[in-house]
């Protein structure tokens, strides 16, 4: 009777052992799958690390290049400043005239300026004005209503160029046969732009007072 009572119990134990075995087999399969996934993840992480290292190296190279470019930019700005200064110095004997009508000088621009400027400005030049060169800027104007081309003249005597510019600052603009004549120094484009910007800012600030 005792043996017959224990038989169902042993069967249940064997069944439970079988179930646990199957579960363990399933866990083994899951562990194997997890191990494969971990291996794949480690491979991907190694690949990402390699890419990040490559990107860091490229960024370091770019930063090095950018640093060298900054130095070159400073050098370029310095060279441009020196070039502007040299250009302004080379043009310090130049005077720019605005407002003389086209063909007013007929043929000889040097003679026209030499005869007209003393009468226009009221300055008696001794010795008489002499020009190294003088010319109008740009191509010949065919439209009679268009603004006349400016004249740039390089004087042989720096003192006379300075006299003209100073007289223009204190007494200009001048009138000649109903035409308004202005004269100024002939500067480089950079210097001219800075002067225009400065004058514009001064006018704007004065208008708010």
PDB file of C-alpha atoms in Angstrom:
ATOM      1  CA  UNK A   1       0.000   0.000   0.000  1.00  0.00           C
ATOM      2  CA  UNK A   2       2.870   2.421   0.845  1.00  0.00           C
ATOM      3  CA  UNK A   3       4.503   1.709  -2.516  1.00  0.00           C
ATOM      4  CA  UNK A   4       1.259   2.379  -4.351  1.00  0.00           C
ATOM      5  CA  UNK A   5       0.862   5.717  -2.470  1.00  0.00           C
ATOM      6  CA  UNK A   6       4.390   6.847  -3.394  1.00  0.00           C
ATOM      7  CA  UNK A   7       4.092   6.078  -7.126  1.00  0.00           C
ATOM      8  CA  UNK A   8       1.997   9.215  -7.984  1.00  0.00           C
ATOM      9  CA  UNK A   9       4.371  11.341  -5.963  1.00  0.00           C
ATOM     10  CA  UNK A  10       7.416  10.048  -7.844  1.00  0.00           C
ATOM     11  CA  UNK A  11       5.632  10.629 -11.141  1.00  0.00           C
ATOM     12  CA  UNK A  12       4.931  14.225 -10.211  1.00  0.00           C
ATOM     13  CA  UNK A  13       8.529  14.700  -9.148  1.00  0.00           C
ATOM     14  CA  UNK A  14       9.773  13.267 -12.415  1.00  0.00           C
ATOM     15  CA  UNK A  15       7.381  15.494 -14.351  1.00  0.00           C
ATOM     16  CA  UNK A  16       8.541  18.563 -12.461  1.00  0.00           C
ATOM     17  CA  UNK A  17      12.180  17.581 -13.019  1.00  0.00           C
ATOM     18  CA  UNK A  18      11.407  17.224 -16.724  1.00  0.00           C
ATOM     19  CA  UNK A  19       9.755  20.665 -16.761  1.00  0.00           C
ATOM     20  CA  UNK A  20      12.721  22.210 -14.940  1.00  0.00           C
ATOM     21  CA  UNK A  21      15.071  20.525 -17.404  1.00  0.00           C
ATOM     22  CA  UNK A  22      13.202  21.944 -20.333  1.00  0.00           C
ATOM     23  CA  UNK A  23      13.279  25.387 -18.709  1.00  0.00           C
ATOM     24  CA  UNK A  24      17.010  25.084 -18.144  1.00  0.00           C
ATOM     25  CA  UNK A  25      17.471  24.124 -21.773  1.00  0.00           C
ATOM     26  CA  UNK A  26      15.473  27.215 -22.751  1.00  0.00           C
ATOM     27  CA  UNK A  27      17.621  29.349 -20.447  1.00  0.00           C
ATOM     28  CA  UNK A  28      20.761  27.862 -21.989  1.00  0.00           C
ATOM     29  CA  UNK A  29      19.500  28.786 -25.437  1.00  0.00           C
ATOM     30  CA  UNK A  30      18.655  32.287 -24.199  1.00  0.00           C
ATOM     31  CA  UNK A  31      22.101  32.640 -22.636  1.00  0.00           C
ATOM     32  CA  UNK A  32      23.726  31.528 -25.893  1.00  0.00           C
ATOM     33  CA  UNK A  33      21.604  34.061 -27.789  1.00  0.00           C
ATOM     34  CA  UNK A  34      22.492  36.779 -25.269  1.00  0.00           C
ATOM     35  CA  UNK A  35      26.160  35.904 -25.600  1.00  0.00           C
ATOM     36  CA  UNK A  36      25.901  36.266 -29.386  1.00  0.00           C
ATOM     37  CA  UNK A  37      24.137  39.607 -29.007  1.00  0.00           C
ATOM     38  CA  UNK A  38      26.773  40.803 -26.525  1.00  0.00           C
ATOM     39  CA  UNK A  39      29.471  39.780 -28.989  1.00  0.00           C
ATOM     40  CA  UNK A  40      27.719  41.729 -31.731  1.00  0.00           C
ATOM     41  CA  UNK A  41      27.342  44.745 -29.423  1.00  0.00           C
ATOM     42  CA  UNK A  42      31.038  44.613 -28.489  1.00  0.00           C
ATOM     43  CA  UNK A  43      31.923  44.496 -32.189  1.00  0.00           C
ATOM     44  CA  UNK A  44      29.719  47.493 -32.920  1.00  0.00           C
ATOM     45  CA  UNK A  45      31.149  49.403 -29.944  1.00  0.00           C
ATOM     46  CA  UNK A  46      34.667  48.705 -31.180  1.00  0.00           C
ATOM     47  CA  UNK A  47      33.640  49.950 -34.620  1.00  0.00           C
ATOM     48  CA  UNK A  48      32.129  53.122 -33.107  1.00  0.00           C
ATOM     49  CA  UNK A  49      35.249  53.687 -31.040  1.00  0.00           C
ATOM     50  CA  UNK A  50      37.355  53.388 -34.175  1.00  0.00           C
ATOM     51  CA  UNK A  51      35.125  55.880 -35.983  1.00  0.00           C
ATOM     52  CA  UNK A  52      35.204  58.294 -33.035  1.00  0.00           C
ATOM     53  CA  UNK A  53      38.992  58.057 -32.933  1.00  0.00           C
ATOM     54  CA  UNK A  54      39.135  58.801 -36.646  1.00  0.00           C
ATOM     55  CA  UNK A  55      36.803  61.779 -36.224  1.00  0.00           C
ATOM     56  CA  UNK A  56      38.876  63.102 -33.328  1.00  0.00           C
ATOM     57  CA  UNK A  57      41.997  62.907 -35.467  1.00  0.00           C
ATOM     58  CA  UNK A  58      40.254  64.718 -38.311  1.00  0.00           C
ATOM     59  CA  UNK A  59      38.949  67.407 -35.917  1.00  0.00           C
ATOM     60  CA  UNK A  60      42.477  67.853 -34.554  1.00  0.00           C
ATOM     61  CA  UNK A  61      43.766  68.361 -38.099  1.00  0.00           C
ATOM     62  CA  UNK A  62      40.979  70.842 -38.884  1.00  0.00           C
ATOM     63  CA  UNK A  63      41.701  72.771 -35.690  1.00  0.00           C
ATOM     64  CA  UNK A  64      45.393  72.883 -36.577  1.00  0.00           C
ATOM     65  CA  UNK A  65      44.548  74.174 -40.056  1.00  0.00           C
ATOM     66  CA  UNK A  66      42.125  76.725 -38.598  1.00  0.00           C
ATOM     67  CA  UNK A  67      44.811  77.945 -36.225  1.00  0.00           C
ATOM     68  CA  UNK A  68      47.233  78.378 -39.114  1.00  0.00           C
ATOM     69  CA  UNK A  69      44.547  80.214 -41.110  1.00  0.00           C
ATOM     70  CA  UNK A  70      43.983  82.607 -38.221  1.00  0.00           C
ATOM     71  CA  UNK A  71      47.666  83.418 -38.261  1.00  0.00           C
ATOM     72  CA  UNK A  72      47.519  83.924 -42.019  1.00  0.00           C
ATOM     73  CA  UNK A  73      44.464  86.167 -41.655  1.00  0.00           C
ATOM     74  CA  UNK A  74      46.378  88.377 -39.239  1.00  0.00           C
ATOM     75  CA  UNK A  75      49.321  88.445 -41.602  1.00  0.00           C
ATOM     76  CA  UNK A  76      47.029  89.272 -44.525  1.00  0.00           C
ATOM     77  CA  UNK A  77      45.414  92.126 -42.585  1.00  0.00           C
ATOM     78  CA  UNK A  78      48.852  93.478 -41.716  1.00  0.00           C
ATOM     79  CA  UNK A  79      50.000  93.273 -45.349  1.00  0.00           C
ATOM     80  CA  UNK A  80      46.808  94.970 -46.551  1.00  0.00           C
ATOM     81  CA  UNK A  81      47.346  97.732 -44.024  1.00  0.00           C
ATOM     82  CA  UNK A  82      50.923  98.199 -45.209  1.00  0.00           C
ATOM     83  CA  UNK A  83      49.793  98.190 -48.850  1.00  0.00           C
ATOM     84  CA  UNK A  84      47.123 100.811 -48.111  1.00  0.00           C
ATOM     85  CA  UNK A  85      49.690 102.964 -46.319  1.00  0.00           C
ATOM     86  CA  UNK A  86      52.128 102.672 -49.234  1.00  0.00           C
ATOM     87  CA  UNK A  87      49.372 103.493 -51.729  1.00  0.00           C
ATOM     88  CA  UNK A  88      48.328 106.570 -49.723  1.00  0.00           C
ATOM     89  CA  UNK A  89      51.950 107.704 -49.478  1.00  0.00           C
ATOM     90  CA  UNK A  90      52.500 107.251 -53.198  1.00  0.00           C
ATOM     91  CA  UNK A  91      49.399 109.377 -53.879  1.00  0.00           C
ATOM     92  CA  UNK A  92      50.054 112.134 -51.345  1.00  0.00           C
ATOM     93  CA  UNK A  93      50.951 114.587 -54.142  1.00  0.00           C
ATOM     94  CA  UNK A  94      47.691 113.815 -55.965  1.00  0.00           C
ATOM     95  CA  UNK A  95      44.694 116.117 -55.940  1.00  0.00           C
ATOM     96  CA  UNK A  96      41.255 114.978 -57.090  1.00  0.00           C
ATOM     97  CA  UNK A  97      38.969 117.541 -58.783  1.00  0.00           C
ATOM     98  CA  UNK A  98      35.228 116.975 -59.134  1.00  0.00           C
ATOM     99  CA  UNK A  99      32.848 119.135 -61.140  1.00  0.00           C
ATOM    100  CA  UNK A 100      34.875 120.369 -64.111  1.00  0.00           C
ATOM    101  CA  UNK A 101      32.605 119.852 -67.149  1.00  0.00           C
ATOM    102  CA  UNK A 102      33.708 117.436 -69.847  1.00  0.00           C
ATOM    103  CA  UNK A 103      36.007 118.963 -72.507  1.00  0.00           C
ATOM    104  CA  UNK A 104      36.347 122.196 -70.528  1.00  0.00           C
ATOM    105  CA  UNK A 105      40.102 121.732 -70.752  1.00  0.00           C
ATOM    106  CA  UNK A 106      39.865 121.514 -74.550  1.00  0.00           C
ATOM    107  CA  UNK A 107      43.096 119.593 -75.322  1.00  0.00           C
ATOM    108  CA  UNK A 108      45.788 120.458 -72.760  1.00  0.00           C
ATOM    109  CA  UNK A 109      44.653 119.441 -69.289  1.00  0.00           C
ATOM    110  CA  UNK A 110      47.947 120.529 -67.680  1.00  0.00           C
ATOM    111  CA  UNK A 111      47.674 124.051 -69.035  1.00  0.00           C
ATOM    112  CA  UNK A 112      43.990 124.251 -68.121  1.00  0.00           C
ATOM    113  CA  UNK A 113      44.686 123.361 -64.486  1.00  0.00           C
ATOM    114  CA  UNK A 114      47.752 125.612 -64.295  1.00  0.00           C
ATOM    115  CA  UNK A 115      45.757 128.599 -65.542  1.00  0.00           C
ATOM    116  CA  UNK A 116      42.464 127.864 -63.759  1.00  0.00           C
ATOM    117  CA  UNK A 117      43.436 126.770 -60.246  1.00  0.00           C
ATOM    118  CA  UNK A 118      45.098 130.045 -59.108  1.00  0.00           C
ATOM    119  CA  UNK A 119      42.045 132.016 -60.264  1.00  0.00           C
ATOM    120  CA  UNK A 120      39.656 129.487 -58.747  1.00  0.00           C
ATOM    121  CA  UNK A 121      41.310 129.238 -55.325  1.00  0.00           C
ATOM    122  CA  UNK A 122      42.869 132.700 -55.029  1.00  0.00           C
ATOM    123  CA  UNK A 123      46.318 131.223 -54.389  1.00  0.00           C
ATOM    124  CA  UNK A 124      49.378 132.758 -56.054  1.00  0.00           C
ATOM    125  CA  UNK A 125      51.725 129.874 -56.725  1.00  0.00           C
ATOM    126  CA  UNK A 126      55.438 130.577 -56.900  1.00  0.00           C
ATOM    127  CA  UNK A 127      56.772 128.864 -58.867  1.00  0.00           C
ATOM    128  CA  UNK A 128      53.746 128.237 -61.142  1.00  0.00           C
ATOM    129  CA  UNK A 129      51.939 124.939 -60.828  1.00  0.00           C
ATOM    130  CA  UNK A 130      53.609 122.012 -62.555  1.00  0.00           C
ATOM    131  CA  UNK A 131      52.102 118.570 -62.945  1.00  0.00           C
ATOM    132  CA  UNK A 132      53.776 115.214 -63.310  1.00  0.00           C
ATOM    133  CA  UNK A 133      50.571 113.856 -64.799  1.00  0.00           C
ATOM    134  CA  UNK A 134      46.884 114.695 -64.966  1.00  0.00           C
ATOM    135  CA  UNK A 135      43.974 112.741 -66.405  1.00  0.00           C
ATOM    136  CA  UNK A 136      40.250 112.176 -66.150  1.00  0.00           C
ATOM    137  CA  UNK A 137      39.022 108.938 -64.624  1.00  0.00           C
ATOM    138  CA  UNK A 138      37.129 106.469 -66.749  1.00  0.00           C
ATOM    139  CA  UNK A 139      36.068 106.396 -70.401  1.00  0.00           C
ATOM    140  CA  UNK A 140      34.863 109.421 -72.343  1.00  0.00           C
ATOM    141  CA  UNK A 141      31.275 110.409 -71.506  1.00  0.00           C
ATOM    142  CA  UNK A 142      28.913 110.674 -74.481  1.00  0.00           C
ATOM    143  CA  UNK A 143      25.874 111.716 -72.430  1.00  0.00           C
ATOM    144  CA  UNK A 144      26.069 115.488 -71.935  1.00  0.00           C
ATOM    145  CA  UNK A 145      23.720 115.267 -68.935  1.00  0.00           C
ATOM    146  CA  UNK A 146      25.907 112.700 -67.175  1.00  0.00           C
ATOM    147  CA  UNK A 147      28.058 113.679 -64.208  1.00  0.00           C
ATOM    148  CA  UNK A 148      31.479 114.781 -65.532  1.00  0.00           C
ATOM    149  CA  UNK A 149      34.451 112.552 -64.854  1.00  0.00           C
ATOM    150  CA  UNK A 150      36.739 113.431 -62.000  1.00  0.00           C
ATOM    151  CA  UNK A 151      40.244 114.705 -62.672  1.00  0.00           C
ATOM    152  CA  UNK A 152      43.261 113.385 -60.791  1.00  0.00           C
ATOM    153  CA  UNK A 153      46.459 115.433 -61.021  1.00  0.00           C
ATOM    154  CA  UNK A 154      49.851 114.636 -59.535  1.00  0.00           C
ATOM    155  CA  UNK A 155      51.731 117.836 -58.681  1.00  0.00           C
ATOM    156  CA  UNK A 156      55.514 118.007 -58.799  1.00  0.00           C
ATOM    157  CA  UNK A 157      55.570 120.050 -55.588  1.00  0.00           C
ATOM    158  CA  UNK A 158      54.035 118.452 -52.502  1.00  0.00           C
ATOM    159  CA  UNK A 159      53.665 121.867 -50.829  1.00  0.00           C
ATOM    160  CA  UNK A 160      51.429 123.115 -53.648  1.00  0.00           C
ATOM    161  CA  UNK A 161      49.244 119.995 -53.427  1.00  0.00           C
ATOM    162  CA  UNK A 162      48.921 120.580 -49.690  1.00  0.00           C
ATOM    163  CA  UNK A 163      47.969 124.239 -50.309  1.00  0.00           C
ATOM    164  CA  UNK A 164      45.196 123.247 -52.679  1.00  0.00           C
ATOM    165  CA  UNK A 165      43.763 120.651 -50.298  1.00  0.00           C
ATOM    166  CA  UNK A 166      43.911 123.006 -47.323  1.00  0.00           C
ATOM    167  CA  UNK A 167      42.211 125.816 -49.260  1.00  0.00           C
ATOM    168  CA  UNK A 168      39.504 123.369 -50.368  1.00  0.00           C
ATOM    169  CA  UNK A 169      38.913 122.368 -46.738  1.00  0.00           C
ATOM    170  CA  UNK A 170      38.632 125.939 -45.483  1.00  0.00           C
ATOM    171  CA  UNK A 171      36.950 127.730 -48.413  1.00  0.00           C
ATOM    172  CA  UNK A 172      35.589 125.074 -50.777  1.00  0.00           C
ATOM    173  CA  UNK A 173      33.593 124.206 -52.717  1.00  0.00           C
ATOM    174  CA  UNK A 174      34.414 126.740 -55.455  1.00  0.00           C
ATOM    175  CA  UNK A 175      32.336 128.188 -58.279  1.00  0.00           C
ATOM    176  CA  UNK A 176      33.522 128.356 -61.884  1.00  0.00           C
ATOM    177  CA  UNK A 177      31.179 129.620 -64.609  1.00  0.00           C
ATOM    178  CA  UNK A 178      28.164 128.322 -62.716  1.00  0.00           C
ATOM    179  CA  UNK A 179      29.770 124.950 -61.944  1.00  0.00           C
ATOM    180  CA  UNK A 180      30.538 123.734 -58.425  1.00  0.00           C
ATOM    181  CA  UNK A 181      34.115 122.497 -58.162  1.00  0.00           C
ATOM    182  CA  UNK A 182      35.342 120.344 -55.300  1.00  0.00           C
ATOM    183  CA  UNK A 183      38.857 119.143 -54.648  1.00  0.00           C
ATOM    184  CA  UNK A 184      40.368 116.723 -52.167  1.00  0.00           C
ATOM    185  CA  UNK A 185      43.289 114.394 -51.627  1.00  0.00           C
ATOM    186  CA  UNK A 186      43.458 111.252 -53.710  1.00  0.00           C
ATOM    187  CA  UNK A 187      43.431 108.286 -51.337  1.00  0.00           C
ATOM    188  CA  UNK A 188      43.315 104.521 -51.679  1.00  0.00           C
ATOM    189  CA  UNK A 189      39.899 102.839 -51.809  1.00  0.00           C
ATOM    190  CA  UNK A 190      40.236 101.555 -48.223  1.00  0.00           C
ATOM    191  CA  UNK A 191      41.093 104.997 -46.867  1.00  0.00           C
ATOM    192  CA  UNK A 192      38.341 106.653 -48.918  1.00  0.00           C
ATOM    193  CA  UNK A 193      35.783 104.138 -47.606  1.00  0.00           C
ATOM    194  CA  UNK A 194      36.868 104.769 -44.021  1.00  0.00           C
ATOM    195  CA  UNK A 195      36.672 108.537 -44.506  1.00  0.00           C
ATOM    196  CA  UNK A 196      33.168 108.288 -46.011  1.00  0.00           C
ATOM    197  CA  UNK A 197      32.018 106.044 -43.172  1.00  0.00           C
ATOM    198  CA  UNK A 198      33.462 108.437 -40.598  1.00  0.00           C
ATOM    199  CA  UNK A 199      31.848 111.481 -42.212  1.00  0.00           C
ATOM    200  CA  UNK A 200      28.520 109.635 -42.436  1.00  0.00           C
ATOM    201  CA  UNK A 201      28.689 108.748 -38.747  1.00  0.00           C
ATOM    202  CA  UNK A 202      29.532 112.352 -37.845  1.00  0.00           C
ATOM    203  CA  UNK A 203      26.597 113.657 -39.878  1.00  0.00           C
ATOM    204  CA  UNK A 204      24.245 111.104 -38.312  1.00  0.00           C
ATOM    205  CA  UNK A 205      25.354 111.955 -34.787  1.00  0.00           C
ATOM    206  CA  UNK A 206      25.037 115.690 -35.499  1.00  0.00           C
ATOM    207  CA  UNK A 207      21.501 115.232 -36.814  1.00  0.00           C
ATOM    208  CA  UNK A 208      20.423 113.738 -33.468  1.00  0.00           C
ATOM    209  CA  UNK A 209      21.676 116.653 -31.379  1.00  0.00           C
TER     210      UNK A 209
END
